[in-house]
Coordinates of C-alpha atoms in Angstrom, one line a residue:
Chain A
D211 CA 85.4 104.5 99.1
I212 CA 87.0 107.9 99.7
Q213 CA 89.9 108.9 97.5
M214 CA 92.8 110.7 98.1
T215 CA 94.9 113.1 95.9
Q216 CA 98.2 114.8 96.1
S217 CA 100.2 117.6 94.8
P218 CA 102.6 117.9 93.0
S219 CA 103.7 114.2 92.7
S220 CA 107.1 115.2 93.0
L221 CA 109.3 118.6 93.8
S222 CA 112.8 119.4 94.4
A223 CA 113.5 121.9 97.0
S224 CA 116.8 123.5 98.1
I225 CA 117.5 123.3 101.9
G226 CA 115.9 126.3 103.9
D227 CA 113.0 126.3 101.7
R228 CA 109.3 126.2 102.4
V229 CA 108.0 123.2 100.9
T230 CA 103.9 122.6 100.9
I231 CA 102.0 119.6 100.1
T232 CA 98.5 119.4 99.3
C233 CA 96.2 116.2 99.7
R234 CA 92.3 116.1 98.8
A235 CA 89.9 113.7 99.5
S236 CA 87.0 113.0 97.1
D237 CA 84.5 113.4 99.9
R238 CA 84.2 114.9 103.1
I239 CA 87.2 114.1 105.7
Y240 CA 86.6 116.7 108.0
S241 CA 89.9 116.2 109.8
Y242 CA 90.3 112.8 109.9
L243 CA 93.5 113.1 108.1
N244 CA 97.5 111.6 108.7
W245 CA 100.3 112.6 107.3
Y246 CA 103.3 109.7 107.2
Q247 CA 106.7 110.3 105.6
Q248 CA 108.9 107.5 104.2
R249 CA 112.3 107.6 103.3
P250 CA 114.1 105.4 100.7
G251 CA 114.1 101.8 101.9
K252 CA 112.6 102.5 105.2
A253 CA 109.0 102.0 106.7
P254 CA 106.7 104.9 106.7
K255 CA 106.4 107.0 110.0
L256 CA 103.7 108.8 111.4
L257 CA 104.5 112.9 111.1
I258 CA 101.2 114.4 111.9
Y259 CA 98.1 113.1 112.8
A260 CA 94.0 114.7 113.0
T261 CA 94.9 117.0 110.1
S262 CA 97.3 119.6 112.6
N263 CA 98.5 117.6 115.6
L264 CA 102.3 116.6 115.8
Q265 CA 103.7 113.6 116.6
S266 CA 105.6 113.5 119.2
G267 CA 109.5 113.4 118.4
V268 CA 108.9 115.1 114.9
P269 CA 110.7 118.4 114.0
S270 CA 108.7 121.4 114.4
R271 CA 109.8 122.5 111.2
F272 CA 107.0 120.0 110.4
S273 CA 102.7 121.1 110.3
G274 CA 99.9 120.5 108.9
S275 CA 96.8 122.5 108.0
K276 CA 93.4 122.3 106.5
S277 CA 92.4 125.5 104.4
G278 CA 88.9 124.6 102.7
T279 CA 89.1 121.1 101.5
D280 CA 92.3 120.8 101.1
F281 CA 94.8 119.4 103.6
I282 CA 98.4 120.7 103.8
L283 CA 101.4 119.3 105.0
T284 CA 104.2 122.3 105.3
I285 CA 108.1 121.9 106.1
S286 CA 108.9 125.8 106.8
S287 CA 112.6 125.3 106.4
V288 CA 113.5 121.7 104.0
Q289 CA 116.6 120.1 105.5
P290 CA 118.4 117.0 103.8
E291 CA 117.3 114.1 105.7
D292 CA 113.5 115.3 104.9
S293 CA 114.2 113.8 101.3
A294 CA 111.2 111.2 101.4
T295 CA 108.1 110.4 100.1
Y296 CA 104.7 112.1 101.8
Y297 CA 101.8 110.1 101.9
C298 CA 98.2 111.7 103.3
Q299 CA 95.6 109.2 105.0
Q300 CA 91.9 109.6 105.4
T301 CA 90.7 107.7 108.2
Y302 CA 86.9 109.4 108.3
N303 CA 85.1 106.5 106.3
T304 CA 86.3 103.3 106.9
P305 CA 87.0 100.8 105.6
P306 CA 88.9 101.4 103.5
W307 CA 91.9 103.6 105.2
T308 CA 92.8 104.8 102.2
F309 CA 96.1 106.8 101.3
G310 CA 97.1 108.9 99.0
P311 CA 99.5 108.3 95.4
G312 CA 102.5 110.0 97.8
T313 CA 104.8 113.2 97.2
R314 CA 108.1 112.5 96.5
V315 CA 110.6 115.1 98.0
E316 CA 114.1 115.7 96.4
I317 CA 116.5 117.8 97.6
K318 CA 118.8 119.3 96.1
Chain B
Q24 CA 109.3 101.7 123.3
V25 CA 106.7 100.0 120.9
Q26 CA 108.6 97.7 118.2
L27 CA 106.8 95.4 115.5
V28 CA 108.9 92.8 113.8
E29 CA 107.3 91.2 110.6
S30 CA 108.3 87.5 109.1
G31 CA 107.0 84.9 107.0
G32 CA 108.0 86.6 103.7
G33 CA 109.7 85.0 100.8
V34 CA 109.4 83.9 97.2
V35 CA 106.3 81.6 96.5
P36 CA 104.2 80.5 92.8
P37 CA 100.9 81.9 92.1
G38 CA 98.6 80.0 93.6
R39 CA 100.0 79.0 96.4
S40 CA 99.2 80.5 100.0
L41 CA 102.1 82.5 102.9
R42 CA 101.7 83.2 106.0
L43 CA 102.9 86.6 107.8
S44 CA 103.5 87.0 110.9
C45 CA 104.0 90.7 113.3
E46 CA 105.5 90.5 116.5
M47 CA 104.5 93.4 118.9
S48 CA 106.7 94.4 121.7
G49 CA 107.2 97.6 124.7
V50 CA 103.2 97.5 125.3
T51 CA 100.1 95.7 125.5
F52 CA 99.4 94.0 122.4
N53 CA 95.6 93.2 123.3
D54 CA 95.0 96.9 123.9
H55 CA 95.5 98.2 119.9
G56 CA 93.5 97.2 116.5
M57 CA 96.6 96.3 114.3
H58 CA 96.7 96.9 110.1
W59 CA 98.4 95.7 107.3
V60 CA 99.2 97.6 104.7
R61 CA 101.4 96.9 101.4
Q62 CA 103.5 98.6 99.1
A63 CA 104.4 97.1 95.4
P64 CA 107.7 97.7 94.2
G65 CA 107.9 100.9 93.7
K66 CA 104.5 102.0 93.9
G67 CA 102.5 103.3 96.9
L68 CA 101.3 102.5 100.1
E69 CA 97.8 100.2 100.2
W70 CA 95.7 99.5 103.0
V71 CA 95.4 95.8 103.4
A72 CA 93.3 94.9 106.5
N73 CA 92.6 95.3 110.1
V74 CA 91.5 93.5 113.2
W75 CA 90.1 95.2 116.2
S76 CA 92.2 94.5 119.8
D77 CA 89.4 91.3 120.5
G78 CA 90.1 89.8 117.3
N79 CA 86.6 89.3 116.2
T80 CA 85.9 92.3 114.0
R81 CA 88.0 92.3 110.8
H82 CA 88.3 94.3 107.2
Y83 CA 89.6 93.6 104.2
S84 CA 90.3 95.6 101.2
D85 CA 88.5 94.8 97.9
S86 CA 91.8 93.5 96.4
V87 CA 92.5 90.5 98.7
K88 CA 88.7 90.1 100.5
G89 CA 88.3 86.0 100.5
R90 CA 91.5 85.2 99.8
F91 CA 93.7 87.1 102.9
T92 CA 92.4 86.6 106.7
I93 CA 94.0 88.5 109.1
S94 CA 94.2 87.3 112.9
R95 CA 95.7 88.1 116.1
D96 CA 97.2 85.1 119.2
N97 CA 96.9 87.9 122.1
S98 CA 98.4 85.6 124.4
K99 CA 102.1 85.9 121.7
N100 CA 101.7 89.0 121.0
T101 CA 101.4 88.5 117.2
L102 CA 99.2 89.6 114.3
Y103 CA 99.0 87.0 111.2
L104 CA 98.1 87.5 107.6
E105 CA 97.6 84.3 105.9
M106 CA 97.4 84.4 102.6
S107 CA 96.2 82.0 99.5
S108 CA 95.4 82.3 96.2
L109 CA 98.4 84.2 95.6
R110 CA 99.0 86.4 92.3
G111 CA 101.8 88.3 90.7
D112 CA 100.0 91.3 91.7
D113 CA 100.0 90.2 95.2
T114 CA 103.8 90.9 95.5
A115 CA 105.2 93.9 98.0
V116 CA 106.4 94.7 101.4
Y117 CA 103.6 94.1 103.4
Y118 CA 103.7 96.2 107.0
C119 CA 101.5 95.8 110.1
A120 CA 101.4 98.9 112.2
R121 CA 99.6 99.3 115.7
E122 CA 96.7 101.4 115.8
V123 CA 96.3 104.3 117.9
I124 CA 93.1 105.8 118.8
S125 CA 93.4 108.9 120.3
E126 CA 91.9 109.3 124.5
A127 CA 88.1 110.7 123.3
G128 CA 87.8 108.0 120.8
T129 CA 87.6 110.4 117.9
W130 CA 90.7 110.1 116.0
D131 CA 93.0 107.4 114.7
W132 CA 96.3 106.7 113.0
L133 CA 99.0 104.1 112.4
D134 CA 101.9 104.4 114.0
P135 CA 104.4 102.7 114.7
W136 CA 104.8 100.6 111.6
G137 CA 107.4 97.6 111.3
Q138 CA 110.5 97.1 109.1
G139 CA 107.8 95.3 106.4
T140 CA 108.3 91.8 104.9
L141 CA 108.9 91.4 101.1
V142 CA 106.6 88.4 99.2
I143 CA 107.3 87.6 95.9
V144 CA 104.8 85.9 94.1
S145 CA 106.7 84.2 90.8
S146 CA 106.9 81.2 89.5

C-alpha cells in the first residue's frame, strides 16, 4: 500500500500570510493526488483534484502543484475561514485510497 | 445540488452489528461509485470501503475486511454499510462520499461528502 506523509503537522499563520503544505507519497503516484479541507466539526470538502485542478466554488487563493516527489497545497493569502485541517489523498494505486495524516492550520 | 445524508449511527456493544445508510439526491445515483470513509475521535481520515456503480465490485480496507459489507440499492438511491463483530477501534464518524471520475476516465476524487454519522462501540 502507498503511504502518505504531510508536513508540517500543524502551523499557525496570520491573516494574509502565504501558507504551504507538503504531501509526499511512499511510491510514485504521478498526478493522482487530491486535497481536502475539513473545518472543525464538519465533513471534508474537496479543494483540489489531480494535483492542480481547483474544484468549482473554491476560492482562487488555493492552489496545488508538484515539485519532484512533493505535492504542495498553497494558500496565497490566508483568511480566517481557512482555519481547518487539510488532507491529501492518493488515488493512483488503489485500493486502498489512502489519506495523509493531515495538517492543522490555525489562524492567529 | 448533490446531497448525501447518512443515518444509522449510535452506541453498540462490542461484538454486535450495525447498519449505516447513505441516501443520495440531486444526481443519478447509479452513475457513480461510492465510498465510506471514517474518522476516529481526534484522528485523521481512514478509507473503509467502496462499491462500483453497478454494485458488483467492492473493495475493503484490511481493518474491516471480513467484518463489514458495503452494498447499494440503486432503486432507492441508497448506499449501505453493514458492520458486524464491531470493536472499540471501529468507533468513529462514518462518512459516505460520491466518487467522481474525470471525463477522460483518468482521475478520481470524492465529492461531495455526507455530514457523517457517529458510531460508538462500547459496553
